[in-house]
């Protein structure tokens, strides 16, 4: 974020202008910094690298940005869980697994629930951003 705010500001700003959601994100983090950063971190809407640079252009406070980074933890846990499950499935296919079929069913079910939760959070995040996008568009119309 600090690189985007101080070092690469011009190039990041040029790219951000082309993306219609940037103004909405800027307004959203100004009003609800932690909540928006957390929701954007937890949902796979924006790649993390781009997100970091873009946050440097917004009015988000460093504290809210840092605490919002906790939103990466659930996704990390899900990916570790998926890796564990795939390892167990590979062991089962090789004939080296003795954990039982019911355990594997629960693991696969957990993956499905985890992805469903990520998708749901992504939908909630998009709804929140659309609300701010509508505010941004209404303000532009009022200026004309």
Tab-separated table of N, CA and C in Angstrom, residues 14 31 104 133:
chain	number	residue	atom	x	y	z
A	14	UNK	N	-3.117	5.930	-13.056
A	14	UNK	CA	-3.478	5.813	-14.472
A	14	UNK	C	-4.284	4.535	-14.724
A	31	UNK	N	-15.536	5.800	4.036
A	31	UNK	CA	-16.647	5.705	4.994
A	31	UNK	C	-16.534	4.502	5.927
A	104	UNK	N	-13.324	-38.862	4.460
A	104	UNK	CA	-13.105	-38.194	3.175
A	104	UNK	C	-14.344	-37.446	2.712
A	133	UNK	N	-20.979	2.438	-5.798
A	133	UNK	CA	-20.878	2.783	-7.223
A	133	UNK	C	-22.077	3.617	-7.649
